[in-house]
PDB file of C-alpha atoms and ligand atoms in Angstrom:
ATOM      1  CA  MET A  29      33.269 -11.039 -21.226  1.00  0.00           C
ATOM      2  CA  LYS A  30      34.319  -7.801 -22.776  1.00  0.00           C
ATOM      3  CA  ILE A  31      34.237  -4.082 -20.106  1.00  0.00           C
ATOM      4  CA  TYR A  32      33.480  -1.032 -22.027  1.00  0.00           C
ATOM      5  CA  ILE A  33      33.904   1.825 -18.849  1.00  0.00           C
ATOM      6  CA  GLU A  34      32.731   4.895 -21.003  1.00  0.00           C
ATOM      7  CA  GLU A  35      32.623   8.094 -19.182  1.00  0.00           C
ATOM      8  CA  ASN A  36      29.165   8.790 -18.287  1.00  0.00           C
ATOM      9  CA  LYS A  37      25.626   7.598 -18.920  1.00  0.00           C
ATOM     10  CA  ASP A  38      25.420   8.796 -23.416  1.00  0.00           C
ATOM     11  CA  LEU A  39      28.276   8.063 -24.148  1.00  0.00           C
ATOM     12  CA  LEU A  40      27.502   4.886 -22.526  1.00  0.00           C
ATOM     13  CA  SER A  41      24.365   4.711 -24.622  1.00  0.00           C
ATOM     14  CA  LEU A  42      26.579   5.762 -27.593  1.00  0.00           C
ATOM     15  CA  LYS A  43      28.391   2.440 -27.479  1.00  0.00           C
ATOM     16  CA  ALA A  44      25.621   0.512 -26.576  1.00  0.00           C
ATOM     17  CA  LEU A  45      23.794   1.758 -30.010  1.00  0.00           C
ATOM     18  CA  GLU A  46      26.258   1.020 -31.844  1.00  0.00           C
ATOM     19  CA  LEU A  47      26.246  -2.309 -31.170  1.00  0.00           C
ATOM     20  CA  VAL A  48      22.395  -2.776 -31.669  1.00  0.00           C
ATOM     21  CA  LYS A  49      22.396  -0.233 -34.649  1.00  0.00           C
ATOM     22  CA  GLU A  50      25.369  -3.888 -36.175  1.00  0.00           C
ATOM     23  CA  VAL A  51      22.869  -6.917 -35.473  1.00  0.00           C
ATOM     24  CA  VAL A  52      19.609  -4.294 -37.090  1.00  0.00           C
ATOM     25  CA  VAL A  53      21.488  -3.325 -40.618  1.00  0.00           C
ATOM     26  CA  ASN A  54      23.638  -6.414 -40.989  1.00  0.00           C
ATOM     27  CA  ASN A  55      19.740  -8.665 -40.110  1.00  0.00           C
ATOM     28  CA  PRO A  56      16.998  -7.195 -40.797  1.00  0.00           C
ATOM     29  CA  GLN A  57      15.094 -10.131 -40.119  1.00  0.00           C
ATOM     30  CA  ALA A  58      17.455 -10.119 -36.339  1.00  0.00           C
ATOM     31  CA  THR A  59      16.043 -10.773 -33.002  1.00  0.00           C
ATOM     32  CA  LEU A  60      16.477  -8.058 -30.161  1.00  0.00           C
ATOM     33  CA  GLY A  61      15.726  -9.325 -26.729  1.00  0.00           C
ATOM     34  CA  LEU A  62      14.721  -6.065 -25.016  1.00  0.00           C
ATOM     35  CA  ALA A  63      15.062  -4.657 -21.392  1.00  0.00           C
ATOM     36  CA  THR A  64      12.873  -1.972 -19.352  1.00  0.00           C
ATOM     37  CA  GLY A  65      14.016   0.408 -16.109  1.00  0.00           C
ATOM     38  CA  SER A  66      15.314   3.081 -16.742  1.00  0.00           C
ATOM     39  CA  THR A  67      19.072   2.386 -18.205  1.00  0.00           C
ATOM     40  CA  PRO A  68      17.574   1.436 -21.539  1.00  0.00           C
ATOM     41  CA  VAL A  69      15.287   4.879 -21.860  1.00  0.00           C
ATOM     42  CA  LYS A  70      18.412   7.028 -23.462  1.00  0.00           C
ATOM     43  CA  LEU A  71      19.676   3.825 -25.523  1.00  0.00           C
ATOM     44  CA  TYR A  72      15.923   3.506 -27.241  1.00  0.00           C
ATOM     45  CA  GLN A  73      16.528   7.803 -27.749  1.00  0.00           C
ATOM     46  CA  LEU A  74      19.275   7.346 -29.333  1.00  0.00           C
ATOM     47  CA  LEU A  75      17.738   4.312 -31.941  1.00  0.00           C
ATOM     48  CA  VAL A  76      14.945   6.427 -32.776  1.00  0.00           C
ATOM     49  CA  GLU A  77      16.494   9.593 -33.534  1.00  0.00           C
ATOM     50  CA  ASP A  78      18.914   7.237 -35.918  1.00  0.00           C
ATOM     51  CA  TYR A  79      16.683   5.015 -37.681  1.00  0.00           C
ATOM     52  CA  LYS A  80      14.713   8.465 -38.407  1.00  0.00           C
ATOM     53  CA  LYS A  81      17.782   9.782 -39.360  1.00  0.00           C
ATOM     54  CA  ASN A  82      19.131   6.899 -41.695  1.00  0.00           C
ATOM     55  CA  LYS A  83      15.951   5.170 -42.602  1.00  0.00           C
ATOM     56  CA  TYR A  84      17.450   1.954 -42.248  1.00  0.00           C
ATOM     57  CA  SER A  85      13.978  -0.727 -41.268  1.00  0.00           C
ATOM     58  CA  TYR A  86      12.734  -2.434 -38.421  1.00  0.00           C
ATOM     59  CA  HIS A  87       9.836  -3.751 -40.303  1.00  0.00           C
ATOM     60  CA  SER A  88      11.082  -7.402 -40.355  1.00  0.00           C
ATOM     61  CA  ILE A  89      13.292  -7.556 -36.671  1.00  0.00           C
ATOM     62  CA  LYS A  90      11.829  -9.390 -33.811  1.00  0.00           C
ATOM     63  CA  THR A  91      11.685  -8.175 -30.620  1.00  0.00           C
ATOM     64  CA  ILE A  92      11.536  -9.944 -27.543  1.00  0.00           C
ATOM     65  CA  ASN A  93      11.163  -8.818 -24.159  1.00  0.00           C
ATOM     66  CA  LEU A  94      12.071 -10.035 -20.633  1.00  0.00           C
ATOM     67  CA  ASP A  95       9.111  -9.011 -18.410  1.00  0.00           C
ATOM     68  CA  GLU A  96       6.269  -7.929 -17.087  1.00  0.00           C
ATOM     69  CA  TYR A  97       4.894  -6.984 -13.482  1.00  0.00           C
ATOM     70  CA  VAL A  98       1.694  -9.253 -12.389  1.00  0.00           C
ATOM     71  CA  GLY A  99      -1.838  -8.033 -12.536  1.00  0.00           C
ATOM     72  CA  ILE A 100      -1.241  -4.983 -14.529  1.00  0.00           C
ATOM     73  CA  ASP A 101      -3.060  -4.024 -17.186  1.00  0.00           C
ATOM     74  CA  SER A 102      -1.062  -2.978 -20.913  1.00  0.00           C
ATOM     75  CA  SER A 103      -2.560   0.559 -21.158  1.00  0.00           C
ATOM     76  CA  ASN A 104      -1.236   0.837 -16.950  1.00  0.00           C
ATOM     77  CA  HIS A 105       1.453   3.704 -17.489  1.00  0.00           C
ATOM     78  CA  CYS A 106       3.763   1.945 -15.741  1.00  0.00           C
ATOM     79  CA  SER A 107       3.466  -1.283 -17.478  1.00  0.00           C
ATOM     80  CA  TYR A 108       5.699  -2.689 -19.862  1.00  0.00           C
ATOM     81  CA  HIS A 109       4.090  -2.685 -22.104  1.00  0.00           C
ATOM     82  CA  TYR A 110       3.174   1.141 -22.385  1.00  0.00           C
ATOM     83  CA  TYR A 111       6.963   1.911 -21.273  1.00  0.00           C
ATOM     84  CA  MET A 112       8.123  -0.121 -25.065  1.00  0.00           C
ATOM     85  CA  ASN A 113       5.741   1.278 -27.088  1.00  0.00           C
ATOM     86  CA  THR A 114       6.099   4.887 -26.025  1.00  0.00           C
ATOM     87  CA  HIS A 115      10.454   4.118 -25.325  1.00  0.00           C
ATOM     88  CA  LEU A 116      10.604   2.387 -28.885  1.00  0.00           C
ATOM     89  CA  PHE A 117       7.804   0.903 -30.702  1.00  0.00           C
ATOM     90  CA  SER A 118       5.975   3.040 -31.478  1.00  0.00           C
ATOM     91  CA  HIS A 119       8.441   5.365 -32.862  1.00  0.00           C
ATOM     92  CA  LEU A 120       9.493   2.648 -35.799  1.00  0.00           C
ATOM     93  CA  ASP A 121       8.060   0.744 -37.971  1.00  0.00           C
ATOM     94  CA  ILE A 122       8.621  -2.444 -36.370  1.00  0.00           C
ATOM     95  CA  GLN A 123       5.125  -4.373 -37.140  1.00  0.00           C
ATOM     96  CA  LYS A 124       3.381  -5.131 -33.756  1.00  0.00           C
ATOM     97  CA  GLU A 125       2.791  -8.445 -33.911  1.00  0.00           C
ATOM     98  CA  ASN A 126       6.640  -9.120 -34.346  1.00  0.00           C
ATOM     99  CA  THR A 127       6.890  -7.279 -31.050  1.00  0.00           C
ATOM    100  CA  ASN A 128       6.504  -9.699 -27.796  1.00  0.00           C
ATOM    101  CA  ILE A 129       6.544  -8.752 -24.332  1.00  0.00           C
ATOM    102  CA  PRO A 130       3.880 -11.530 -21.776  1.00  0.00           C
ATOM    103  CA  ASN A 131       0.942 -10.862 -20.604  1.00  0.00           C
ATOM    104  CA  GLY A 132       0.848 -10.180 -16.943  1.00  0.00           C
ATOM    105  CA  ASN A 133      -2.546  -9.635 -16.946  1.00  0.00           C
ATOM    106  CA  THR A 134      -3.566 -13.149 -17.653  1.00  0.00           C
ATOM    107  CA  VAL A 135      -6.084 -15.872 -16.146  1.00  0.00           C
ATOM    108  CA  ASP A 136      -3.543 -18.650 -16.823  1.00  0.00           C
ATOM    109  CA  PHE A 137      -0.109 -17.620 -15.380  1.00  0.00           C
ATOM    110  CA  LEU A 138       1.328 -20.914 -16.495  1.00  0.00           C
ATOM    111  CA  VAL A 139      -0.776 -21.317 -19.929  1.00  0.00           C
ATOM    112  CA  GLU A 140       0.808 -17.561 -20.459  1.00  0.00           C
ATOM    113  CA  CYS A 141       4.351 -18.924 -19.158  1.00  0.00           C
ATOM    114  CA  GLU A 142       4.362 -21.751 -21.700  1.00  0.00           C
ATOM    115  CA  ARG A 143       3.867 -20.056 -24.203  1.00  0.00           C
ATOM    116  CA  TYR A 144       6.051 -16.267 -23.950  1.00  0.00           C
ATOM    117  CA  ASN A 145       8.945 -19.568 -23.550  1.00  0.00           C
ATOM    118  CA  THR A 146       7.809 -21.171 -26.211  1.00  0.00           C
ATOM    119  CA  ILE A 147       8.972 -17.962 -28.254  1.00  0.00           C
ATOM    120  CA  SER A 148      11.767 -17.060 -26.495  1.00  0.00           C
ATOM    121  CA  ASN A 149      13.040 -20.487 -27.424  1.00  0.00           C
ATOM    122  CA  LEU A 150      11.755 -20.357 -31.059  1.00  0.00           C
ATOM    123  CA  TYR A 151      13.863 -17.297 -31.506  1.00  0.00           C
ATOM    124  CA  PRO A 152      16.822 -17.025 -30.178  1.00  0.00           C
ATOM    125  CA  ARG A 153      18.097 -13.903 -29.985  1.00  0.00           C
ATOM    126  CA  ASP A 154      20.679 -12.257 -32.242  1.00  0.00           C
ATOM    127  CA  LEU A 155      21.548 -10.021 -29.050  1.00  0.00           C
ATOM    128  CA  GLN A 156      20.276  -9.792 -25.333  1.00  0.00           C
ATOM    129  CA  LEU A 157      20.263  -6.176 -24.128  1.00  0.00           C
ATOM    130  CA  LEU A 158      19.941  -6.281 -20.445  1.00  0.00           C
ATOM    131  CA  GLY A 159      19.689  -4.185 -17.302  1.00  0.00           C
ATOM    132  CA  LEU A 160      21.535  -4.280 -13.858  1.00  0.00           C
ATOM    133  CA  GLY A 161      19.006  -4.932 -10.680  1.00  0.00           C
ATOM    134  CA  ASN A 162      21.127  -3.259  -7.812  1.00  0.00           C
ATOM    135  CA  ASN A 163      20.867  -6.097  -6.524  1.00  0.00           C
ATOM    136  CA  GLY A 164      22.699  -8.383  -9.306  1.00  0.00           C
ATOM    137  CA  HIS A 165      19.108  -9.460 -10.678  1.00  0.00           C
ATOM    138  CA  ILE A 166      18.872  -9.988 -14.264  1.00  0.00           C
ATOM    139  CA  GLY A 167      15.156  -9.747 -15.763  1.00  0.00           C
ATOM    140  CA  PHE A 168      13.683 -10.359 -12.903  1.00  0.00           C
ATOM    141  CA  ASN A 169      15.740 -13.230 -11.387  1.00  0.00           C
ATOM    142  CA  GLU A 170      15.921 -12.186  -8.482  1.00  0.00           C
ATOM    143  CA  PRO A 171      18.963 -12.829  -5.984  1.00  0.00           C
ATOM    144  CA  GLY A 172      18.471 -17.135  -5.467  1.00  0.00           C
ATOM    145  CA  THR A 173      17.594 -18.514  -8.372  1.00  0.00           C
ATOM    146  CA  SER A 174      17.846 -21.398 -10.690  1.00  0.00           C
ATOM    147  CA  PHE A 175      20.388 -21.068 -13.332  1.00  0.00           C
ATOM    148  CA  ASP A 176      18.729 -23.122 -15.281  1.00  0.00           C
ATOM    149  CA  SER A 177      15.401 -21.014 -14.914  1.00  0.00           C
ATOM    150  CA  VAL A 178      13.010 -20.733 -17.365  1.00  0.00           C
ATOM    151  CA  THR A 179      10.198 -18.990 -18.134  1.00  0.00           C
ATOM    152  CA  ARG A 180       7.467 -18.485 -15.106  1.00  0.00           C
ATOM    153  CA  VAL A 181       6.059 -16.163 -12.101  1.00  0.00           C
ATOM    154  CA  VAL A 182       8.238 -14.948  -9.586  1.00  0.00           C
ATOM    155  CA  ASP A 183       7.746 -12.527  -6.144  1.00  0.00           C
ATOM    156  CA  LEU A 184      10.052  -9.830  -6.640  1.00  0.00           C
ATOM    157  CA  THR A 185      11.517  -8.940  -3.121  1.00  0.00           C
ATOM    158  CA  GLU A 186      11.818  -6.394  -1.446  1.00  0.00           C
ATOM    159  CA  ALA A 187      14.598  -4.390  -2.636  1.00  0.00           C
ATOM    160  CA  THR A 188      13.182  -4.863  -6.170  1.00  0.00           C
ATOM    161  CA  ILE A 189       9.972  -3.028  -5.318  1.00  0.00           C
ATOM    162  CA  ASN A 190      11.691  -0.314  -3.087  1.00  0.00           C
ATOM    163  CA  ALA A 191      13.891   0.379  -5.945  1.00  0.00           C
ATOM    164  CA  ASN A 192      11.326   0.345  -8.483  1.00  0.00           C
ATOM    165  CA  ALA A 193       9.129   2.657  -6.093  1.00  0.00           C
ATOM    166  CA  ARG A 194       9.763   5.325  -8.995  1.00  0.00           C
ATOM    167  CA  PHE A 195       8.010   4.739 -11.405  1.00  0.00           C
ATOM    168  CA  PHE A 196       4.631   4.054  -9.402  1.00  0.00           C
ATOM    169  CA  ASN A 197       2.786   6.865  -7.409  1.00  0.00           C
ATOM    170  CA  ALA A 198       3.347   4.897  -4.105  1.00  0.00           C
ATOM    171  CA  ILE A 199       5.258   2.526  -3.460  1.00  0.00           C
ATOM    172  CA  GLU A 200       1.753  -0.114  -1.802  1.00  0.00           C
ATOM    173  CA  GLU A 201       0.767   0.520  -6.237  1.00  0.00           C
ATOM    174  CA  VAL A 202       4.303  -2.021  -6.870  1.00  0.00           C
ATOM    175  CA  PRO A 203       3.090  -5.007  -8.167  1.00  0.00           C
ATOM    176  CA  ASN A 204       4.911  -7.901  -5.818  1.00  0.00           C
ATOM    177  CA  LYS A 205       5.091 -10.396  -9.058  1.00  0.00           C
ATOM    178  CA  ALA A 206       6.227 -10.516 -12.370  1.00  0.00           C
ATOM    179  CA  ILE A 207       6.269 -13.113 -15.502  1.00  0.00           C
ATOM    180  CA  THR A 208      10.001 -13.437 -16.661  1.00  0.00           C
ATOM    181  CA  LEU A 209      12.363 -15.284 -18.614  1.00  0.00           C
ATOM    182  CA  GLY A 210      14.432 -17.279 -16.777  1.00  0.00           C
ATOM    183  CA  ILE A 211      18.715 -17.491 -16.411  1.00  0.00           C
ATOM    184  CA  LYS A 212      18.409 -20.208 -18.956  1.00  0.00           C
ATOM    185  CA  ASN A 213      16.589 -18.537 -22.284  1.00  0.00           C
ATOM    186  CA  ILE A 214      19.014 -15.312 -21.911  1.00  0.00           C
ATOM    187  CA  LEU A 215      22.567 -17.348 -21.611  1.00  0.00           C
ATOM    188  CA  ASN A 216      20.165 -19.013 -24.707  1.00  0.00           C
ATOM    189  CA  ALA A 217      21.209 -15.158 -26.583  1.00  0.00           C
ATOM    190  CA  LYS A 218      24.283 -15.172 -29.631  1.00  0.00           C
ATOM    191  CA  THR A 219      25.191 -11.124 -28.246  1.00  0.00           C
ATOM    192  CA  ILE A 220      24.932 -10.031 -24.586  1.00  0.00           C
ATOM    193  CA  VAL A 221      25.090  -6.485 -23.879  1.00  0.00           C
ATOM    194  CA  LEU A 222      24.836  -5.159 -20.260  1.00  0.00           C
ATOM    195  CA  LEU A 223      24.588  -1.630 -18.982  1.00  0.00           C
ATOM    196  CA  ALA A 224      24.781  -0.456 -16.040  1.00  0.00           C
ATOM    197  CA  TYR A 225      25.225   2.954 -14.338  1.00  0.00           C
ATOM    198  CA  GLY A 226      25.646   5.135 -11.570  1.00  0.00           C
ATOM    199  CA  LYS A 227      26.967   4.597  -8.020  1.00  0.00           C
ATOM    200  CA  GLN A 228      23.875   2.807  -7.067  1.00  0.00           C
ATOM    201  CA  LYS A 229      24.948   0.020  -8.882  1.00  0.00           C
ATOM    202  CA  ALA A 230      28.780  -0.588  -8.017  1.00  0.00           C
ATOM    203  CA  LYS A 231      28.096  -3.052  -5.795  1.00  0.00           C
ATOM    204  CA  ALA A 232      26.032  -5.658  -7.831  1.00  0.00           C
ATOM    205  CA  VAL A 233      29.109  -4.773 -10.634  1.00  0.00           C
ATOM    206  CA  LYS A 234      31.669  -5.675  -8.840  1.00  0.00           C
ATOM    207  CA  ALA A 235      29.940  -8.795  -7.511  1.00  0.00           C
ATOM    208  CA  MET A 236      28.832  -9.432 -11.473  1.00  0.00           C
ATOM    209  CA  ILE A 237      32.521  -9.579 -12.196  1.00  0.00           C
ATOM    210  CA  GLU A 238      35.021  -9.610  -9.663  1.00  0.00           C
ATOM    211  CA  GLY A 239      32.590 -11.724  -7.474  1.00  0.00           C
ATOM    212  CA  GLU A 240      31.806 -15.571  -7.569  1.00  0.00           C
ATOM    213  CA  ILE A 241      29.906 -16.780 -10.084  1.00  0.00           C
ATOM    214  CA  SER A 242      27.003 -17.706  -7.536  1.00  0.00           C
ATOM    215  CA  THR A 243      23.077 -17.360  -7.250  1.00  0.00           C
ATOM    216  CA  GLY A 244      23.688 -15.088  -4.564  1.00  0.00           C
ATOM    217  CA  CYS A 245      24.686 -12.803  -7.628  1.00  0.00           C
ATOM    218  CA  PRO A 246      22.604 -13.409 -10.854  1.00  0.00           C
ATOM    219  CA  ALA A 247      24.501 -11.259 -13.123  1.00  0.00           C
ATOM    220  CA  SER A 248      27.573 -13.145 -12.649  1.00  0.00           C
ATOM    221  CA  ILE A 249      26.953 -15.747 -14.662  1.00  0.00           C
ATOM    222  CA  LEU A 250      26.810 -14.167 -17.762  1.00  0.00           C
ATOM    223  CA  ARG A 251      30.693 -14.753 -16.961  1.00  0.00           C
ATOM    224  CA  THR A 252      30.379 -18.352 -18.630  1.00  0.00           C
ATOM    225  CA  HIS A 253      28.185 -16.781 -21.634  1.00  0.00           C
ATOM    226  CA  PRO A 254      30.447 -16.542 -25.001  1.00  0.00           C
ATOM    227  CA  ASN A 255      30.107 -12.987 -26.488  1.00  0.00           C
ATOM    228  CA  VAL A 256      29.094 -10.440 -23.640  1.00  0.00           C
ATOM    229  CA  PHE A 257      29.531  -6.315 -23.580  1.00  0.00           C
ATOM    230  CA  ILE A 258      28.943  -4.842 -20.510  1.00  0.00           C
ATOM    231  CA  ILE A 259      28.793  -0.975 -21.231  1.00  0.00           C
ATOM    232  CA  LEU A 260      29.516   0.673 -17.802  1.00  0.00           C
ATOM    233  CA  ASP A 261      30.516   4.051 -16.759  1.00  0.00           C
ATOM    234  CA  ARG A 262      32.384   5.415 -14.133  1.00  0.00           C
ATOM    235  CA  ASP A 263      30.375   5.983 -11.295  1.00  0.00           C
ATOM    236  CA  ALA A 264      29.104   1.901 -11.581  1.00  0.00           C
ATOM    237  CA  ALA A 265      33.342   1.182 -12.566  1.00  0.00           C
ATOM    238  CA  HIS A 266      34.205   2.540  -9.396  1.00  0.00           C
ATOM    239  CA  LEU A 267      34.626  -0.042  -6.831  1.00  0.00           C
ATOM    240  CA  LEU A 268      36.095  -2.856  -9.859  1.00  0.00           C
ATOM    241  CA  ASN A 269      40.122  -3.417  -8.813  1.00  0.00           C
ATOM    242  CA  SER A 270      41.673  -2.564 -12.309  1.00  0.00           C
TER     243      SER A 270
HETATM  244  C1  GLP B 313      13.951  -3.724 -13.413  1.00  0.00           C
HETATM  245  C2  GLP B 313      13.872  -4.880 -14.945  1.00  0.00           C
HETATM  246  C3  GLP B 313      15.267  -5.319 -15.044  1.00  0.00           C
HETATM  247  C4  GLP B 313      16.226  -4.171 -15.233  1.00  0.00           C
HETATM  248  C5  GLP B 313      16.039  -3.290 -13.568  1.00  0.00           C
HETATM  249  C6  GLP B 313      16.994  -2.029 -13.589  1.00  0.00           C
HETATM  250  O1  GLP B 313      13.416  -4.271 -11.904  1.00  0.00           O
HETATM  251  N1  GLP B 313      13.015  -6.064 -14.287  1.00  0.00           N
HETATM  252  O2  GLP B 313      15.264  -5.318 -16.530  1.00  0.00           O
HETATM  253  O3  GLP B 313      16.553  -4.230 -15.252  1.00  0.00           O
HETATM  254  O4  GLP B 313      15.339  -3.747 -13.161  1.00  0.00           O
HETATM  255  O5  GLP B 313      15.706  -1.713 -13.489  1.00  0.00           O
HETATM  256  P1  GLP B 313      16.783   0.745 -14.296  1.00  0.00           P
HETATM  257  O6  GLP B 313      17.223   0.327 -14.816  1.00  0.00           O
HETATM  258  O7  GLP B 313      16.395   1.441 -13.795  1.00  0.00           O
HETATM  259  O8  GLP B 313      17.682   0.848 -12.747  1.00  0.00           O
END
């Protein structure tokens, strides 16, 4: 696990840009595992700016998103479909059919989870981008999730619903379920890049890096992966021992 501590969110995003860009430029057919939430917004903005400036292509890049809320349509501005289109996909020459996000508004969730799990196995990610929940979750794999978990529908914890309420008009509108890749799917990636900034992430960061490897902090399992980059700002890193 390589840990980088940057001065602020902008520099942390620049460091992540370097890593993502290296994959895209060296392998124009790479598969990227993508995350949502507030953490990667700046990185996506930098990727778009860099793409426009340097004109390399995303035409044959594939993407697999981590998760999607259950019960909201892809056109809903709080859906992760909407988020990805707004922040990234609509600005690149990426082919829509090469982008993958779980369908959270399906009638048969078993079929959808099986379909998405198969895609995830078919296209192992060259790089998996991750944010970190305040409670140590990755994707929507909440504390207590088995490290062998695969794609499935999960119940969101109260902590996650509260943390994500800021994206919705009212807390009652936050879905209480989501489809997420499992921890086993996440660990399949060749390289994992986790970003975290802000004091609200500091406890989870400490548990991930210095706590025991346990399902109590899902992100702690990343310490068993051979190629992980953790990029933090000073606030997120401030409880670390060294
Ligand atoms: C959400 C997402 C995660 C994300 C995390 C942190 O619940 N499912 O993929 O990493 O919470 O969100 P944020 O970046 O907004 O702090």
